[in-house]
Structures are given as structure tokens and as C-alpha cells.
mmCIF file of N, CA and C in Angstrom:
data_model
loop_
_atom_site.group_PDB
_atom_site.id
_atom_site.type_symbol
_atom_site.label_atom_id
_atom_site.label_comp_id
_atom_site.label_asym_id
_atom_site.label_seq_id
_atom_site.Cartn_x
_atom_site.Cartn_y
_atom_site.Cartn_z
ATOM 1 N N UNK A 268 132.002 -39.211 12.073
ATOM 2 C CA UNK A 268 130.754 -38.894 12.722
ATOM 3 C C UNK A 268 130.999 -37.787 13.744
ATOM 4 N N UNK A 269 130.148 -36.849 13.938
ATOM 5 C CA UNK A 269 130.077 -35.925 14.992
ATOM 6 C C UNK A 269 129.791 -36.473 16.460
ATOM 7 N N UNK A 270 130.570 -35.872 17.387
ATOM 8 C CA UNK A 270 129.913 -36.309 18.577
ATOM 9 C C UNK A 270 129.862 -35.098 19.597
ATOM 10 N N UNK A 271 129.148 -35.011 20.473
ATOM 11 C CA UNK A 271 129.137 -34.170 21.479
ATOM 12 C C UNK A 271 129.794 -34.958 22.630
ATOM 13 N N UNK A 272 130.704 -34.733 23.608
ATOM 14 C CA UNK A 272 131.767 -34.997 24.358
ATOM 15 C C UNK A 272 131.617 -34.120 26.231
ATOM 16 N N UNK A 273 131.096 -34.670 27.216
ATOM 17 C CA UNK A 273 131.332 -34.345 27.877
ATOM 18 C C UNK A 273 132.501 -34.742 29.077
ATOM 19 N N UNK A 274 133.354 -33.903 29.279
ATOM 20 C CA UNK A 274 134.362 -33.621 30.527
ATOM 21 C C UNK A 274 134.153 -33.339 31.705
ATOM 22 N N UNK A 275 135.018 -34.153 32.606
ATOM 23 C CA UNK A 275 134.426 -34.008 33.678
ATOM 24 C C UNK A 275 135.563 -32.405 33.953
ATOM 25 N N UNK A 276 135.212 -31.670 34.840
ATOM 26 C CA UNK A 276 135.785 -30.698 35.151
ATOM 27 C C UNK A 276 136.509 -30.585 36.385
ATOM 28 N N UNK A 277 136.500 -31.840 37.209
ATOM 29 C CA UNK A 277 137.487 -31.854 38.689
ATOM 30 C C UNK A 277 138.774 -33.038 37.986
ATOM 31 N N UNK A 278 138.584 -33.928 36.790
ATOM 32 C CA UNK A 278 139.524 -34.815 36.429
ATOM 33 C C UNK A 278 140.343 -34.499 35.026
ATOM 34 N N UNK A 279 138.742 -33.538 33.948
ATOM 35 C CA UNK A 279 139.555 -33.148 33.078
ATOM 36 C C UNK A 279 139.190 -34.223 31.778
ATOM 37 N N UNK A 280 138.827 -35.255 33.041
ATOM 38 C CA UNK A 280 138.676 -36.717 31.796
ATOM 39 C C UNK A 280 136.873 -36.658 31.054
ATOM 40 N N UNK A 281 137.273 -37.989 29.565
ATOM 41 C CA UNK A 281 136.340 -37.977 29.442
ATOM 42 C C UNK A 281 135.286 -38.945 29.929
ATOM 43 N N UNK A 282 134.154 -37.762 30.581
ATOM 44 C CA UNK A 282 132.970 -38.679 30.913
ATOM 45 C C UNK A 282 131.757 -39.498 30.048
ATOM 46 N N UNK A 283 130.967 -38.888 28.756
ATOM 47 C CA UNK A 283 130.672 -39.726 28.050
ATOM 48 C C UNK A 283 130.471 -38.614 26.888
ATOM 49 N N UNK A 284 130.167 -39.665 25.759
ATOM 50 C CA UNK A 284 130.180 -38.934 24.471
ATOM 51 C C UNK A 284 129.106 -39.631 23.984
ATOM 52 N N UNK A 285 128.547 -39.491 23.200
ATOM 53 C CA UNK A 285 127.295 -39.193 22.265
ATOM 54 C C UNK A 285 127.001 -39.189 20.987
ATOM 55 N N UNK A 286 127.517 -39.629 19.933
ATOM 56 C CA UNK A 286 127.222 -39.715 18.898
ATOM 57 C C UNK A 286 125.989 -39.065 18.017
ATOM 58 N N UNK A 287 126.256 -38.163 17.554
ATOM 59 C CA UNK A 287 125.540 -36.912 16.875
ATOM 60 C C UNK A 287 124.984 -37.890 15.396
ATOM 61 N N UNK A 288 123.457 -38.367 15.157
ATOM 62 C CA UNK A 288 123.607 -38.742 14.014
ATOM 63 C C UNK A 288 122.898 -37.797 12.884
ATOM 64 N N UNK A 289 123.262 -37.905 11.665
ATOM 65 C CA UNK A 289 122.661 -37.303 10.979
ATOM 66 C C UNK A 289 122.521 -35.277 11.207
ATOM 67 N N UNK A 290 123.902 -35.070 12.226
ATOM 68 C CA UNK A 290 124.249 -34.112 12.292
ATOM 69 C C UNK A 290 125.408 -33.520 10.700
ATOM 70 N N UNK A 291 125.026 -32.127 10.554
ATOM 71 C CA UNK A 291 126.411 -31.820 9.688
ATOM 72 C C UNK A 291 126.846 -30.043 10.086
ATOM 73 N N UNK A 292 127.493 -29.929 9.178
ATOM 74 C CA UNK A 292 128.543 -28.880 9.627
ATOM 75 C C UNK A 292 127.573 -27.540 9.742
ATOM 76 N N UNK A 293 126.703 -27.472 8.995
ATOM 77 C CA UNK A 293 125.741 -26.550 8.455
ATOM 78 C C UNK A 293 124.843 -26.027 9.494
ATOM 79 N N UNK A 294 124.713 -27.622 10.492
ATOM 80 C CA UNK A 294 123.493 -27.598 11.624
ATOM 81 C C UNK A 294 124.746 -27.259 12.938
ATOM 82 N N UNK A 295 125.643 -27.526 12.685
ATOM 83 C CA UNK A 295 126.597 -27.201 14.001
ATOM 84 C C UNK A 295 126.909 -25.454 14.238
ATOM 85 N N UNK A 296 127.097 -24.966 13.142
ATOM 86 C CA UNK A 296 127.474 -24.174 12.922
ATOM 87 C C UNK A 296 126.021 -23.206 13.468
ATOM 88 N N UNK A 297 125.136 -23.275 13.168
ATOM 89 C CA UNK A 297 123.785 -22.856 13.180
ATOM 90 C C UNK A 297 123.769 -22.669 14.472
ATOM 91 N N UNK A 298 123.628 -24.036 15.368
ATOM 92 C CA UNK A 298 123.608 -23.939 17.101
ATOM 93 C C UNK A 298 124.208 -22.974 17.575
ATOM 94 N N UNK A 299 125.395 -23.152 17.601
ATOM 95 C CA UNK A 299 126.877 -22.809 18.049
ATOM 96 C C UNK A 299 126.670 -20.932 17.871
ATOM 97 N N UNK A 300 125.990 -20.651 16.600
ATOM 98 C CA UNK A 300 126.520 -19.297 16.284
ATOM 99 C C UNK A 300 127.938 -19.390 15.491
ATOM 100 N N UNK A 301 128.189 -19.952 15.011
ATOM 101 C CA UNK A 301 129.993 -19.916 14.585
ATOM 102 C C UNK A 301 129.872 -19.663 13.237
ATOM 103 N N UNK A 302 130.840 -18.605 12.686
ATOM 104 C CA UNK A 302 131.433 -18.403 11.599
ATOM 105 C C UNK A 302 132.253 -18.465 11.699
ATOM 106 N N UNK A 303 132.672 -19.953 10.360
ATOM 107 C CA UNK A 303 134.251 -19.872 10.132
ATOM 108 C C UNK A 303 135.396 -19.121 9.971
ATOM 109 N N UNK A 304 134.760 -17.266 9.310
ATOM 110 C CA UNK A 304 135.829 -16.622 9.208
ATOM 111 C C UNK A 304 136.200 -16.030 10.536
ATOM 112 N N UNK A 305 135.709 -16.051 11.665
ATOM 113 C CA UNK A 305 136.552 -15.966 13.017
ATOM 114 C C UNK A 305 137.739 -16.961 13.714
ATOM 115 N N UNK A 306 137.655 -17.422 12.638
ATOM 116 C CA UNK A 306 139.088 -18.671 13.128
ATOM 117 C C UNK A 306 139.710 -18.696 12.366
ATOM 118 N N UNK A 307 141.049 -19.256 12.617
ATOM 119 C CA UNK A 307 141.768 -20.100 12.090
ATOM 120 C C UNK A 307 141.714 -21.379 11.433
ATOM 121 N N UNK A 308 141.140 -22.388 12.034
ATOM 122 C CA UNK A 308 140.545 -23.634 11.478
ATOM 123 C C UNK A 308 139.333 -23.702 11.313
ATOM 124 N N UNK A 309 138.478 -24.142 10.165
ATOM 125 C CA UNK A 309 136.824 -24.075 10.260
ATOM 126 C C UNK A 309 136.487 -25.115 11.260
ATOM 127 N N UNK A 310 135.340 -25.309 11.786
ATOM 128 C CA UNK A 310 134.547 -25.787 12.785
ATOM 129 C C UNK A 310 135.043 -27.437 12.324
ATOM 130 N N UNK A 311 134.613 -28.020 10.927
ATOM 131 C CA UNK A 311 135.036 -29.623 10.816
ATOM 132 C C UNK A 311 136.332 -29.582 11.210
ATOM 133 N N UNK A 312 137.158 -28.767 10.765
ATOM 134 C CA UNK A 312 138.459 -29.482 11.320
ATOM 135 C C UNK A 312 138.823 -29.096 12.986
ATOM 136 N N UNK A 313 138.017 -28.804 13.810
ATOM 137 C CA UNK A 313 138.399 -28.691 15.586
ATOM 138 C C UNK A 313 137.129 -28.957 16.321
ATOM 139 N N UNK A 314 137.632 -29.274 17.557
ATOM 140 C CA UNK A 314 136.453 -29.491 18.740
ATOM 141 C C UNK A 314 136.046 -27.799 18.921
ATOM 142 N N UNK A 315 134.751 -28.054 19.437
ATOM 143 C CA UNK A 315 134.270 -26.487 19.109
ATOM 144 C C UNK A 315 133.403 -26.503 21.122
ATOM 145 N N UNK A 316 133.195 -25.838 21.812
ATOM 146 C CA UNK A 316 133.023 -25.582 22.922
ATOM 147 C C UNK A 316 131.096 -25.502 22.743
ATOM 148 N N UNK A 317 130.412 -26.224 23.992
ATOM 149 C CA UNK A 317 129.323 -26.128 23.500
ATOM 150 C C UNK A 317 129.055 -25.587 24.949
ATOM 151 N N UNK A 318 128.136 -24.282 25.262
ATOM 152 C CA UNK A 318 127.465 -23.672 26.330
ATOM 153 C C UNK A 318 126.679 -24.799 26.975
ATOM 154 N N UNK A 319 126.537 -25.012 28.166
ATOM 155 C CA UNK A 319 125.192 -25.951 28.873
ATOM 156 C C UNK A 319 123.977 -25.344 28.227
ATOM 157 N N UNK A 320 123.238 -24.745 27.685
ATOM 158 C CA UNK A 320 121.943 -24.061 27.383
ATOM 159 C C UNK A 320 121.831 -24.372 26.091
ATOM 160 N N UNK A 321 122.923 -25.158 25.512
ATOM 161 C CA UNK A 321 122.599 -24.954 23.936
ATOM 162 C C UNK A 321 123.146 -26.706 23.661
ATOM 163 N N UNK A 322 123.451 -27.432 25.267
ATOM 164 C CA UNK A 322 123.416 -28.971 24.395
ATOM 165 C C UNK A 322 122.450 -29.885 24.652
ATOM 166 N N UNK A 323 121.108 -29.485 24.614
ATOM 167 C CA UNK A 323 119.942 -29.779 24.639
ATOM 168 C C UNK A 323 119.367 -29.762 23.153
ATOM 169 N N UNK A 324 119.609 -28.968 22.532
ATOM 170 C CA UNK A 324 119.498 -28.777 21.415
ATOM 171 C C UNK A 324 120.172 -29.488 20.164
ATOM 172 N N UNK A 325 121.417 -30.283 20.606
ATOM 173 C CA UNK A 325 121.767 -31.237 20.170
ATOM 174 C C UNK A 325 121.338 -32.990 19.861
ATOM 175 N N UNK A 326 120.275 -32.941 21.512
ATOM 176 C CA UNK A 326 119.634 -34.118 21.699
ATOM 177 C C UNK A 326 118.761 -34.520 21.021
ATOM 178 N N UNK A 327 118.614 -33.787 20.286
ATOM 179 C CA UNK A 327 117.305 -34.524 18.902
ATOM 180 C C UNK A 327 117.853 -35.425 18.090
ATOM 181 N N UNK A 328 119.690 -34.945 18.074
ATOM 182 C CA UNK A 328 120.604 -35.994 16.792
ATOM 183 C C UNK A 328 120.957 -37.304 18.085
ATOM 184 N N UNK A 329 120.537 -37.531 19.244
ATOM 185 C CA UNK A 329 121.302 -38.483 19.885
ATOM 186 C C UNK A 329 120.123 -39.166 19.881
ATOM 187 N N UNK A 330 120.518 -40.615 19.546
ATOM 188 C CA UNK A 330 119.230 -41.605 19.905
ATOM 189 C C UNK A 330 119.649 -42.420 21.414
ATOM 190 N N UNK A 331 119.861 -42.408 22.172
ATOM 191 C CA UNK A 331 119.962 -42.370 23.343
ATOM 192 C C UNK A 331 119.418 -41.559 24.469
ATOM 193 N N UNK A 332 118.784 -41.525 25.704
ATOM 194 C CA UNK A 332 118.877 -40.090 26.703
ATOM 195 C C UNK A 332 120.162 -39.745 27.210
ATOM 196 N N UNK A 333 119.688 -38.365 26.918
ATOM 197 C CA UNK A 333 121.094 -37.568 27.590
ATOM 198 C C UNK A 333 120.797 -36.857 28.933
ATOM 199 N N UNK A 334 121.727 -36.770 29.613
ATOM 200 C CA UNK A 334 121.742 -36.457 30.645
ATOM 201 C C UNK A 334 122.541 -35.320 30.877
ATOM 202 N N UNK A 335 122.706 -33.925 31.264
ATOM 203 C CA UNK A 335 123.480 -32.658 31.623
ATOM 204 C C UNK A 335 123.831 -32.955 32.642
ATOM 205 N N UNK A 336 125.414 -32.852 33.083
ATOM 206 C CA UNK A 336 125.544 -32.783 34.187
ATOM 207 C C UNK A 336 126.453 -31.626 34.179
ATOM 208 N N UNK A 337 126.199 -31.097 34.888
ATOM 209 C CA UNK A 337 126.737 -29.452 35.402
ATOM 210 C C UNK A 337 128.229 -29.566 35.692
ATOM 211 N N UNK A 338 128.325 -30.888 36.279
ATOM 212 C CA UNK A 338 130.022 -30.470 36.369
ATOM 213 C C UNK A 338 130.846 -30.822 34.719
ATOM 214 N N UNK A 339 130.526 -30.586 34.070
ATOM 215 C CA UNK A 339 131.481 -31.275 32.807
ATOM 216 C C UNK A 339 130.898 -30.076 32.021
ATOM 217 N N UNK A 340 131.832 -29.846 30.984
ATOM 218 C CA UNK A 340 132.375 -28.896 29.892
ATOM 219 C C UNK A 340 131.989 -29.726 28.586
ATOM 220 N N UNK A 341 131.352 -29.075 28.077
ATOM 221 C CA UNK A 341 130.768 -29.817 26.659
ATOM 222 C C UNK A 341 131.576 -29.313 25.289
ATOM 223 N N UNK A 342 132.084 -30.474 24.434
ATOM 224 C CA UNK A 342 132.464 -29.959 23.560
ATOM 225 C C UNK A 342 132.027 -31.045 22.346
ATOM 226 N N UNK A 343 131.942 -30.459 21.064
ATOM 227 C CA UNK A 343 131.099 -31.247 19.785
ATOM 228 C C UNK A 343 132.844 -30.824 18.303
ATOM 229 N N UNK A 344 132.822 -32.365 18.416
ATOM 230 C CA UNK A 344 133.967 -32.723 17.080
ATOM 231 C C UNK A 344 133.860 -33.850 16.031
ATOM 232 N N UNK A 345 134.152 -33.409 15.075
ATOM 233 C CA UNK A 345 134.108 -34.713 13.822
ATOM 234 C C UNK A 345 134.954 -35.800 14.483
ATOM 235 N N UNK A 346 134.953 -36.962 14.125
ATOM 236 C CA UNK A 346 135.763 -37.956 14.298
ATOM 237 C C UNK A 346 135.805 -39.091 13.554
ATOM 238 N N UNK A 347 136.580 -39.826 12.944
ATOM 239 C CA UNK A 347 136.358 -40.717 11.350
ATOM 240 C C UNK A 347 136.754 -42.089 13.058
ATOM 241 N N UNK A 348 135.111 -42.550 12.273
ATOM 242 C CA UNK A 348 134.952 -44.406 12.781
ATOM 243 C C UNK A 348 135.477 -44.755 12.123
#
């Protein structure tokens, strides 16, 4: 399952994550702007860096409220439950 992952940025640690449902590579890629041929690894296989302005746009796949908090670094990765 995909999740979006926020860090706190004074500890580094993780603060909460999110479970992306009914997200796929197609719609990540889309947000993000990312083409795989600028990397090395395509987007499923790494954590990919998500801008504050663009993880709002994620919150349609979270059935939960999300909350931005400015101090944490957002990042969105596959992960096998």
C-alpha cells in the first residue's frame, strides 16, 4: 500500500503516516510531476519527496483528516502490509 509519511524536522523521526488508498503509481507520478526516466530507480521502487502545496492533493486517497504541519518533510512510498 502507498502511504504518505510525515517527519518531524527538529527529530528527523516519524510523526504520522497515512495510508494512501486506492492510490497507484500512475496517480503518484501525475502529482509529483515525476518521470521515471530522471532516475535511477522508478518512483514504486523509492520514497519520493512530496512539496507542502501538493500533499493536500493526496487527501482525497486518505480516509481519515489530515492535518499539515509545517514542521515535517513529507514523503509518499509503497510498502507491502
Amino acid at each position: 500500500m502507498w502511504y504518505l509519511e510525515a517527519f518531524d524536522n527538529n527529530t528527523n523521526r516519524l510523526s504520522k503516516d497515512y495510508p494512501l488508498h486506492d492510490m497507484t503509481v500512475e496517480i503518484v507520478k501525475d502529482i509529483l510531476g515525476i518521470d521515471d526516466n530522471d532516475s535511477d530507480l522508478p518512483v514504486i521502487a523509492r520514497q519520493s519527496g512530496v512539496p507542502l502545496d501538493k500533499v493536500l492533493e493526496f487527501a482525497k486517497y486518505i480516509h481519515e483528516p489530515i492535518e499539515i504541519i509545517e514542521n515535517c518533510e513529507y514523503e509518499i512510498g509503497l510498502f507491502a502490509d
